[in-house]
XYZ file of N, CA and C in Angstrom:
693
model
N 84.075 112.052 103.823
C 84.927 111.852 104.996
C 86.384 111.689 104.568
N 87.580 112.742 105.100
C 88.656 112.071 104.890
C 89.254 110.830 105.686
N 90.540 110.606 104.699
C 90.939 108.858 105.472
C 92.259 109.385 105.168
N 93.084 108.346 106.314
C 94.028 108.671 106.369
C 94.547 106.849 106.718
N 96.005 106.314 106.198
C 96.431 105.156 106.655
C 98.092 105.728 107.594
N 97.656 104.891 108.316
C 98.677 105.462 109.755
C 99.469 104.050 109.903
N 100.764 103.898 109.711
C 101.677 102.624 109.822
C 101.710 102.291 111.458
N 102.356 101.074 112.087
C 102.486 101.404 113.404
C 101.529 101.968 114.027
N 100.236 101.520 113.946
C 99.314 102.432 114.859
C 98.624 101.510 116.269
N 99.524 100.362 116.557
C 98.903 99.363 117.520
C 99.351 100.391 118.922
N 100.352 100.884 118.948
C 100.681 101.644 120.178
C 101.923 102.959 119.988
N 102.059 103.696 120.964
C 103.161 104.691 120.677
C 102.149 106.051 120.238
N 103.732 106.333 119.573
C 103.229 107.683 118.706
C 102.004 107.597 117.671
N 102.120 106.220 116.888
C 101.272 106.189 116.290
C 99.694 106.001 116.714
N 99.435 105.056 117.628
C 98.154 104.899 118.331
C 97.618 106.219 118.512
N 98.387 107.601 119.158
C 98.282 108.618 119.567
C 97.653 109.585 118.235
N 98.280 108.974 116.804
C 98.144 109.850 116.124
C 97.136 109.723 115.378
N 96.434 108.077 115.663
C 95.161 107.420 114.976
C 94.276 108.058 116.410
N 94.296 108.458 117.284
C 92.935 108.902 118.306
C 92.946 110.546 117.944
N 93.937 110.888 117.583
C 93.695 112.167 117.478
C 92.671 112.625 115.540
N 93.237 111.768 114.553
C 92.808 111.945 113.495
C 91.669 111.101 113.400
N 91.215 110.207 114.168
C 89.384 109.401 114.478
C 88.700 110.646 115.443
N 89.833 110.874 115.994
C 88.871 112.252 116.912
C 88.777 113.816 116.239
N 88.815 113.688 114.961
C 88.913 114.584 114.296
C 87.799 114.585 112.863
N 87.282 113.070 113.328
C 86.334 112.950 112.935
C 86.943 111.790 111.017
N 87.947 111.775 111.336
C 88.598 111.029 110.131
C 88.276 109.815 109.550
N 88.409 109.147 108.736
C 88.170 107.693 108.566
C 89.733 106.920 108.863
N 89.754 106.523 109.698
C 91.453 105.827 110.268
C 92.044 104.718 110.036
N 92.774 104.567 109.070
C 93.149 102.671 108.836
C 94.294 102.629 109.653
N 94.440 102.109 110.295
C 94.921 101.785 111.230
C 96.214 100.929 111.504
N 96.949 100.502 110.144
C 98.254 99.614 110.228
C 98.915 99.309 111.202
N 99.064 97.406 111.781
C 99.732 97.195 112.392
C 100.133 95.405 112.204
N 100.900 95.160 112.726
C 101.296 93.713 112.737
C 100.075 92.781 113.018
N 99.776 93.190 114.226
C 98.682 92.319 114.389
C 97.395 93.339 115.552
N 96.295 93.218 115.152
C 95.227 94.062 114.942
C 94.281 93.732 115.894
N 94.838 92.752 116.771
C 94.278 92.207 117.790
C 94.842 92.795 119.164
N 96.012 93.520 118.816
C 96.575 93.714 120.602
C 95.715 94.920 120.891
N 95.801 95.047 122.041
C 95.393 96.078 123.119
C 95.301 97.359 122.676
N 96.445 97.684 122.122
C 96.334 99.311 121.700
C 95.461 99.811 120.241
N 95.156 98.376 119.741
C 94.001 98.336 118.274
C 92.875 98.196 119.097
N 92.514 96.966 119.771
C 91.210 97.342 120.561
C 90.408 99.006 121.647
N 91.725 99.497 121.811
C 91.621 100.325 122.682
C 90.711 101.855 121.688
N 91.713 101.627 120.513
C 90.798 102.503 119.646
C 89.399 102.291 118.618
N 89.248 100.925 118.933
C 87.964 100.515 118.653
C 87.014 101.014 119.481
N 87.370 100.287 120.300
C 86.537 100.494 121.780
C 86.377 102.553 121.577
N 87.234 103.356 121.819
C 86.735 104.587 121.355
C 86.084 105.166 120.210
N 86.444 104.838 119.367
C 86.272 105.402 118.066
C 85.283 104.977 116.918
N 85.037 103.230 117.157
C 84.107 102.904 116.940
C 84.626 102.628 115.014
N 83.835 102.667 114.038
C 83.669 102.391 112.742
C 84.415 103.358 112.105
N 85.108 104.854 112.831
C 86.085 105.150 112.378
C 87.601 104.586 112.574
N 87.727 103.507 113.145
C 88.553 102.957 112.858
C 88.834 101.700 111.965
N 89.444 101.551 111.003
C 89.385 99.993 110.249
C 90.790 99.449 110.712
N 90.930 99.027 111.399
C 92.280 98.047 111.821
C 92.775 96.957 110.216
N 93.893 96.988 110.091
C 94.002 96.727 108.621
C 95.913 95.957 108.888
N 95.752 94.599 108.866
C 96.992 93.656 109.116
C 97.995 94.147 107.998
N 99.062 95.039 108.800
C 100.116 95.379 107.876
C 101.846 94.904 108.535
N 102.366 95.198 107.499
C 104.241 94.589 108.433
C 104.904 95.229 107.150
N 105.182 96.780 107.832
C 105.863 97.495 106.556
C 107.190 97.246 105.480
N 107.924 95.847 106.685
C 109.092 95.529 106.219
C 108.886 94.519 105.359
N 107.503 93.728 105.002
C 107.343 92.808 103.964
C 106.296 93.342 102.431
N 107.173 93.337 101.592
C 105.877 93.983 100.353
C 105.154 93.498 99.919
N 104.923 91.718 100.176
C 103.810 91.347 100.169
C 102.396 91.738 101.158
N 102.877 92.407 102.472
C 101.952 92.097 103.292
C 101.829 93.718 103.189
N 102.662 94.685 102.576
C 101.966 95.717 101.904
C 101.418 95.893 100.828
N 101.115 95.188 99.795
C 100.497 95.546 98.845
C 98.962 94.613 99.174
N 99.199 94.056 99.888
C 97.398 93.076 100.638
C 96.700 94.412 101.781
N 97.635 94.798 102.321
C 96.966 95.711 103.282
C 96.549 97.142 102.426
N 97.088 97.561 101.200
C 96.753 98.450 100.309
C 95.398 98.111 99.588
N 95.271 96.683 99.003
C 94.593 96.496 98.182
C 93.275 96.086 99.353
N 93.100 95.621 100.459
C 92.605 96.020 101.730
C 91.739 97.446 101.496
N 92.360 98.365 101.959
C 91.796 99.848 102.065
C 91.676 100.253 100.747
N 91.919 99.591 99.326
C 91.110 100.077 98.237
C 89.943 99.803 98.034
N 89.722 98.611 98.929
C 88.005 98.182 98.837
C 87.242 98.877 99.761
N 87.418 100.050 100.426
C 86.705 100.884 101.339
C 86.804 101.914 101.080
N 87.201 102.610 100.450
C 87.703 103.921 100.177
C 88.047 104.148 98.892
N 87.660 105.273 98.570
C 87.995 105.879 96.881
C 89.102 106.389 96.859
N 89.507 106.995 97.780
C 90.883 107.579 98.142
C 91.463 107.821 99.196
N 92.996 108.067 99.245
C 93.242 108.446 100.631
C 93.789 110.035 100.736
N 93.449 110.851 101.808
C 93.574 112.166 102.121
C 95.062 112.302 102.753
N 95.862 111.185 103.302
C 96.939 111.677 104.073
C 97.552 109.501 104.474
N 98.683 109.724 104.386
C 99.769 108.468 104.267
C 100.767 109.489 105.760
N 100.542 108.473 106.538
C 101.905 108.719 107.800
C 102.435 107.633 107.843
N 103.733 107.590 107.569
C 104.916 106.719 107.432
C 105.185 106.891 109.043
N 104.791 105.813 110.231
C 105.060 106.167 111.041
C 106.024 104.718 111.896
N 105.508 103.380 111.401
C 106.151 102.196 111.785
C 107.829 102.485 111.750
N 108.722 102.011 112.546
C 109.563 101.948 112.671
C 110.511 101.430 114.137
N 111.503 100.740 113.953
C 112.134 100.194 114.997
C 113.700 100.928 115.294
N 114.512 100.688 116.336
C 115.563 101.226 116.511
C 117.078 100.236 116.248
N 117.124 99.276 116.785
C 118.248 98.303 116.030
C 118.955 98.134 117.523
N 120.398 98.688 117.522
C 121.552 98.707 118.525
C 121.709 99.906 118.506
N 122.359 100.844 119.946
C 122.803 102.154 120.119
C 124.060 102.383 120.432
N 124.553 100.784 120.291
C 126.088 100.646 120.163
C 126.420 101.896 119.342
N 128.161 101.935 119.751
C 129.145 103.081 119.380
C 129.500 101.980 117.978
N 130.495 103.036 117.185
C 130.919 102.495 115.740
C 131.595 101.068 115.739
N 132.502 101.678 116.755
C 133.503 99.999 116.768
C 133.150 98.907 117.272
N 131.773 98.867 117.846
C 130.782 97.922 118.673
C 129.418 97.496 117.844
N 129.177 98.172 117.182
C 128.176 98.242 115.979
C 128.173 96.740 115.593
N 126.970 96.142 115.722
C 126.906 95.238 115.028
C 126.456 95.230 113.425
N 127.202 95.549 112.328
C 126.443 95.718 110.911
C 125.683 94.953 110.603
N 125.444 94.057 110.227
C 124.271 93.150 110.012
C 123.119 93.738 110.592
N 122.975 94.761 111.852
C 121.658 95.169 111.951
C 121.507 96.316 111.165
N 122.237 97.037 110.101
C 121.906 98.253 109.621
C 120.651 97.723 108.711
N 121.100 96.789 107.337
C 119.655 96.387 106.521
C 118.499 96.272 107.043
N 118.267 95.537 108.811
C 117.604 95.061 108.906
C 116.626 96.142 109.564
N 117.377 97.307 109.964
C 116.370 98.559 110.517
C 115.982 99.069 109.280
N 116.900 99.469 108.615
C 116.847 100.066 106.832
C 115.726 99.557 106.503
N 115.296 98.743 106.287
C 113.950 97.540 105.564
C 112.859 97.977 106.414
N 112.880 98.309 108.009
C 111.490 98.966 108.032
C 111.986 100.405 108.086
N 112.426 100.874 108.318
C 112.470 102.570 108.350
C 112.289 103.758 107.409
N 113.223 102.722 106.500
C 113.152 103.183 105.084
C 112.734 102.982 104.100
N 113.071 101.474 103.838
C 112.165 101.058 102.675
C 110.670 100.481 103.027
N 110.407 100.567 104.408
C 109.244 100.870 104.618
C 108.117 101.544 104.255
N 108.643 102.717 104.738
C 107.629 104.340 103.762
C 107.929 104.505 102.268
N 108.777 104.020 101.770
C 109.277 103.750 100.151
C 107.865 102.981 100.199
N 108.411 101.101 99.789
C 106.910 100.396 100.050
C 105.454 101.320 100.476
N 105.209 101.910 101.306
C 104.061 102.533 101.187
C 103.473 103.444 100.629
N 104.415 104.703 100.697
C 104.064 105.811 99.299
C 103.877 104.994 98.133
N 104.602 103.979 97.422
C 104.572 103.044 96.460
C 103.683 103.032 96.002
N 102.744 102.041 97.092
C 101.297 100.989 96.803
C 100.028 102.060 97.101
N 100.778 103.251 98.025
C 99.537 103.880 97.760
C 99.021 105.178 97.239
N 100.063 105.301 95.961
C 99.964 106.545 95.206
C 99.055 106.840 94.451
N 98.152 105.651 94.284
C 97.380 105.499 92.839
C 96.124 106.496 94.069
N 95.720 105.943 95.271
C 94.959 106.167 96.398
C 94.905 108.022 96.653
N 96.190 108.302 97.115
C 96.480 109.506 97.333
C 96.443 110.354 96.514
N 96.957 109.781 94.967
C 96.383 110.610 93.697
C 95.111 111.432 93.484
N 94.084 110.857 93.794
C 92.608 110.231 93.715
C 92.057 111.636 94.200
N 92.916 112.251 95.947
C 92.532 112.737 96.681
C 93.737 113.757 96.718
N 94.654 114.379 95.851
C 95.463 114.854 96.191
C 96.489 115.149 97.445
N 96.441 113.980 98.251
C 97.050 113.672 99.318
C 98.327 113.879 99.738
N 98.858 113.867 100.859
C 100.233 114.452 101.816
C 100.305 112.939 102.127
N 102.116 113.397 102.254
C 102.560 111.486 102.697
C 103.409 112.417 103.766
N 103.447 112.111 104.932
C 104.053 112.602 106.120
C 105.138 111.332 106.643
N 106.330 111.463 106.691
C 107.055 110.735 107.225
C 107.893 110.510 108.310
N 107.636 109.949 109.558
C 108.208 110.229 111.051
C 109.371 109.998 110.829
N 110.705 111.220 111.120
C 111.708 111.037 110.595
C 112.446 111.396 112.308
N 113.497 112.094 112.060
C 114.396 112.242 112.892
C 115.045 113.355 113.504
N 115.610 113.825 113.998
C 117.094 115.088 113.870
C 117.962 114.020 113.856
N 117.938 112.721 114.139
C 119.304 112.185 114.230
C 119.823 111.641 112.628
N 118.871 112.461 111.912
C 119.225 112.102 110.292
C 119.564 113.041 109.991
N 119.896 114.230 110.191
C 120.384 115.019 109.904
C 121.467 115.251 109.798
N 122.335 115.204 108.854
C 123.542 114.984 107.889
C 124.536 116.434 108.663
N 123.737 117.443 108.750
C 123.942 118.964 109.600
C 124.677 118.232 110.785
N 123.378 118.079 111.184
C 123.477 118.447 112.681
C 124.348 117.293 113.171
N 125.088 116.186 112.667
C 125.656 114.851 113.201
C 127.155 114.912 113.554
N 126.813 114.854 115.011
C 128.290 115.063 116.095
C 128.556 113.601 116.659
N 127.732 112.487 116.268
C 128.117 111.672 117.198
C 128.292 110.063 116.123
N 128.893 109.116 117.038
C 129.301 107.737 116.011
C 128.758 106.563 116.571
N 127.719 106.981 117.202
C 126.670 105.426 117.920
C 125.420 105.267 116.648
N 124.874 104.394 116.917
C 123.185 104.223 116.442
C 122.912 104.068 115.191
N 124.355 103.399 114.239
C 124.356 103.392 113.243
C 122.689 103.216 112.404
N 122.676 102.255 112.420
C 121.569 102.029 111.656
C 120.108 102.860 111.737
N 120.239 103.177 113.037
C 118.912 104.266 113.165
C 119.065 105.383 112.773
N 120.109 105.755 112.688
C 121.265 107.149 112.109
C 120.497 107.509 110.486
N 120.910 106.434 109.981
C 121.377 106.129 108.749
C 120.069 105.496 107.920
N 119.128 105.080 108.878
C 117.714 104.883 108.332
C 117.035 105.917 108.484
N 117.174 107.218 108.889
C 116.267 108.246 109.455
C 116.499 108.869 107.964
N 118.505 109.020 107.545
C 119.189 110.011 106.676
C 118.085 109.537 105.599
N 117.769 108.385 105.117
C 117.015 107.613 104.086
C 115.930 108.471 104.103
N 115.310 108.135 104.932
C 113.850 108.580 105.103
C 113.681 110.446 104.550
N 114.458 111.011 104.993
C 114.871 112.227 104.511
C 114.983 112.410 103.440
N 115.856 111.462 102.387
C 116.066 112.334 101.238
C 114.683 111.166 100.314
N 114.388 110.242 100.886
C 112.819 109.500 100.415
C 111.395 111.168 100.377
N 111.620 111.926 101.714
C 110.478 112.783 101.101
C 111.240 113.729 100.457
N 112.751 114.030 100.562
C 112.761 114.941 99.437
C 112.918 114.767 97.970
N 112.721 113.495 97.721
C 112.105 112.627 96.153
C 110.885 112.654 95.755
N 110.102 112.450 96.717
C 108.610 112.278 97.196
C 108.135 114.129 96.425
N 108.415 114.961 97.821
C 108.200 116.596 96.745
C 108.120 116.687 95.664
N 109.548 116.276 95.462
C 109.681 116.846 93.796
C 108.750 116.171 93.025
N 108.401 114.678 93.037
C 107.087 114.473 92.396
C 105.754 114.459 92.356
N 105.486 114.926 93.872
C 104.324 115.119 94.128
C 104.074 116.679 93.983
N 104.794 117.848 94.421
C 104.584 118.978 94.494
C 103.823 119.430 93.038
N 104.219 119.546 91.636
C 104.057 119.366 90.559
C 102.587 118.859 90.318
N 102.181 117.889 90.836
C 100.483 117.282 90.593
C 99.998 118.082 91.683
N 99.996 118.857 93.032
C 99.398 119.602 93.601
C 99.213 118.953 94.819
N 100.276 117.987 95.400
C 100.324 117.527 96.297
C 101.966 117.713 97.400
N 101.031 116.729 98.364
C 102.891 117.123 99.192
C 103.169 115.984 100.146
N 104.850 116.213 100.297
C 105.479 115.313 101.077
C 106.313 116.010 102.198
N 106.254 115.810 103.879
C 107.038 116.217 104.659
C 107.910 115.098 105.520
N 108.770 115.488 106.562
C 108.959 114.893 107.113
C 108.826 115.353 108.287
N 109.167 114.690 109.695
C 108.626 115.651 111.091
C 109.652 114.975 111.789
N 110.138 115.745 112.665
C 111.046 115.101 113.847
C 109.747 115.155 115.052
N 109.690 113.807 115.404
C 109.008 114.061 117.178
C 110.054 114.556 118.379
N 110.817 114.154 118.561
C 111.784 114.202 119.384
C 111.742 113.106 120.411
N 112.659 113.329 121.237
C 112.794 111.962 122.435
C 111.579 112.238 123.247
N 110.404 110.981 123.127
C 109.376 111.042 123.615
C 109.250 109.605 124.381
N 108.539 109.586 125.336
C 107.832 108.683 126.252
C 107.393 107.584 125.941
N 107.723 107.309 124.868
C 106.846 105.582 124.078
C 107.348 104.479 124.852
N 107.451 103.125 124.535
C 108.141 102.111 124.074
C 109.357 102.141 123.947
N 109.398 102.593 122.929
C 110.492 102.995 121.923
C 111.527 103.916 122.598
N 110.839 105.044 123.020
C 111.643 106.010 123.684
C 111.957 105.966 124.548
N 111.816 105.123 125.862
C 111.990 104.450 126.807
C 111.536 105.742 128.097
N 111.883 104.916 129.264
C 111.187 105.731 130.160
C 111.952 107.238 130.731
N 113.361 107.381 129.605
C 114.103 108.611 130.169
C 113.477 109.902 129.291
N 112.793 109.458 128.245
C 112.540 110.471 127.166
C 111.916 111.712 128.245
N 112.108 112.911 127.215
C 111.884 114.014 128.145
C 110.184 114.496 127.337
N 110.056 114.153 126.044
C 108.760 114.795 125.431
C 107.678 113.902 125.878
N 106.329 114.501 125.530
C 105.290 114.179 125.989
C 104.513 113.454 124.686
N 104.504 112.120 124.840
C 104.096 111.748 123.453
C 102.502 111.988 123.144
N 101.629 112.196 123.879
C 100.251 112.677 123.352
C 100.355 114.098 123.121
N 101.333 115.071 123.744
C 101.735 116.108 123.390
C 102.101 116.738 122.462
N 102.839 115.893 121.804
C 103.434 115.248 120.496
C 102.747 114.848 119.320
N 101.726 114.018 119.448
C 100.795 113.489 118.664
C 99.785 114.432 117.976
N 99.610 115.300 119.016
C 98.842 116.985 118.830
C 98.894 117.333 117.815
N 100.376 117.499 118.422
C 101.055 118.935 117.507
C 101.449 118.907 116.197
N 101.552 117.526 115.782
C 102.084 116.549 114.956
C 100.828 117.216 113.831
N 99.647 116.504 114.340
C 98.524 116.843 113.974
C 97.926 118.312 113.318
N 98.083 119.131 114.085
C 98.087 120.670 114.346
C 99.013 121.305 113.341
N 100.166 120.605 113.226
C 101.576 121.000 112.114
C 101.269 120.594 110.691
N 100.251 119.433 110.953
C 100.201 119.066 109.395
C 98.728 119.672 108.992
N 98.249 120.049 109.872
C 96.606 120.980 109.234
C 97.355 122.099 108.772
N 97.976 122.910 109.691
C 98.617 123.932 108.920
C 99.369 123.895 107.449
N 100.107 123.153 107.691
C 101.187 123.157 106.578
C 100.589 122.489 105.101
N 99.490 121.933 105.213
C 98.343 121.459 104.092
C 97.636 123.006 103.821
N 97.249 123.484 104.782
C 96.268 124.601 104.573
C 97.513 125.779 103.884
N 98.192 125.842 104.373
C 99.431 127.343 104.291
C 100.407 126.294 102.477
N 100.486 124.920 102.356
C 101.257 124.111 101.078
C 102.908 124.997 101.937
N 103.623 124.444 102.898
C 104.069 124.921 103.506
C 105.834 124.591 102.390
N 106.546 125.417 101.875
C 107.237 124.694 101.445
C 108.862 124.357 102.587
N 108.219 123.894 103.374
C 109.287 123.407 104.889
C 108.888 121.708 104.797
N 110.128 121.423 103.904
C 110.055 119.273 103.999
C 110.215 118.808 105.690
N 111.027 119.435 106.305
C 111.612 118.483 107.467
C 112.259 119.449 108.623
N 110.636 119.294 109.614
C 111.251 120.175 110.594
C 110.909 119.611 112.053
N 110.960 120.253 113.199
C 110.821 119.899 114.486
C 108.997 119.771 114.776
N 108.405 119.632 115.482
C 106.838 119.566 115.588
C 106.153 121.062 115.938
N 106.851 122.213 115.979
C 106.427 123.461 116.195
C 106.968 124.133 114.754
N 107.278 123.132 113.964
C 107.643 123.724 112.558
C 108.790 124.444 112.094
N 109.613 124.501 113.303
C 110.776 125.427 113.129
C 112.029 124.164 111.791
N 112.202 124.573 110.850
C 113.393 123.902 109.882
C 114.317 123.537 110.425
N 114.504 121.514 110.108
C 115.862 121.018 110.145
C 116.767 120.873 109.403
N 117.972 121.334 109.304
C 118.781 121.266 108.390
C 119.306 119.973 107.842
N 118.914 119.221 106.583
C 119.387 118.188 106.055
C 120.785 117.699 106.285
């Protein structure tokens, strides 16, 4: 059976992306703060023993290397790492920006999925595994016209050049690292103006990374229909 550990999977994109890979017949660890709310039961309640709900908080490395050493006692290896936990900060403009919140998004956004590829390389080794990382367009160094959102800006840019570090050392052992933009979707997070469809999303997400495993796609960081974002 493959397994896969999914950050952020109590609700959102991620919940979406743990029903689709338990419904795919996967073994699902399930990372979240706390493993008791609603959107962890909800995929119990479906999914049953393919799910292992597994107490994680990506922004502390103690409480990642317990939730690693966790899913080493169940599993010989892991097939696939989604870096998917993450928060937004302030959407304040530059001169309104509060700095003090840049570290504090930075620490889960970025050195988040750092911390996790980390602790679970020895895992993914095992199984020649993909580390997928929910990234952005608004990290895109290209495409950046605007001076709000510092820290979410600027934690996405991280996350970006984190899988294009990630490649270069994984590609070489016969493995891989991407990144994916979802786009403005319907979560929580995305609030209720978003225009994408986040189970829509979760799909395709899905669908993008069967391919691009099956095809060793060499495209790090693109939109969810696969089309290339420019760094």
């Amino acid at each position: 059976m493959k397994s896969i550990i999914i950050t952020g999977a109590s609700r959102g994109l991620g919940n979406l992306l743990a029903q689709n890979y338990a419904g795919d017949g996967w073994q699902v660890f399930a990372g979240a703060r706390d493993i008791n709310s609603p959107g962890i039961k909800k995929l119990l309640d479906q999914y049953g023993d393919l799910i292992q709900p597994v107490t994680l908080d990506v922004s502390d490395g103690a409480s990642v290397l317990a939730a690693v050493k966790e899913v080493a006692g169940k599993t010989d290896g892991l097939d696939m790492l989604i870096n998917n936990a993450g928060i937004h900060g302030s959407k304040d403009d530059f001169e309104g920006y509060d700095v003090e919140l840049v570290p504090f998004v930075f620490n889960t956004n970025t050195a988040g999925p750092l911390r996790m590829a980390s602790a679970c390389m020895e895992l993914l080794r095992k199984r020649k595994g993909t580390i997928l990382n929910i990234s952005s367009d608004q990290g895109s160094i290209t495409r950046m016209e605007w001076h709000d959102d510092l820290g979410y800006r600027i934690s996405k840019a991280g996350v970006n050049m984190l899988t294009k570090i990630l490649s270069n050392l994984l590609v070489p052992e016969g493995m891989l690292a991407y990144c994916v933009n979802p786009g403005w979707i319907n979560t929580e997070m995305g609030g209720p103006n978003a225009i994408g469809d986040a189970a829509e999303t979760a799909t395709a997400i899905k669908k993008l990374m069967d391919e691009k495993i099956a095809q060793k796609s060499p495209v790090l960081y693109s939109n969810i229909d696969g089309t290339e974002i420019p760094w």
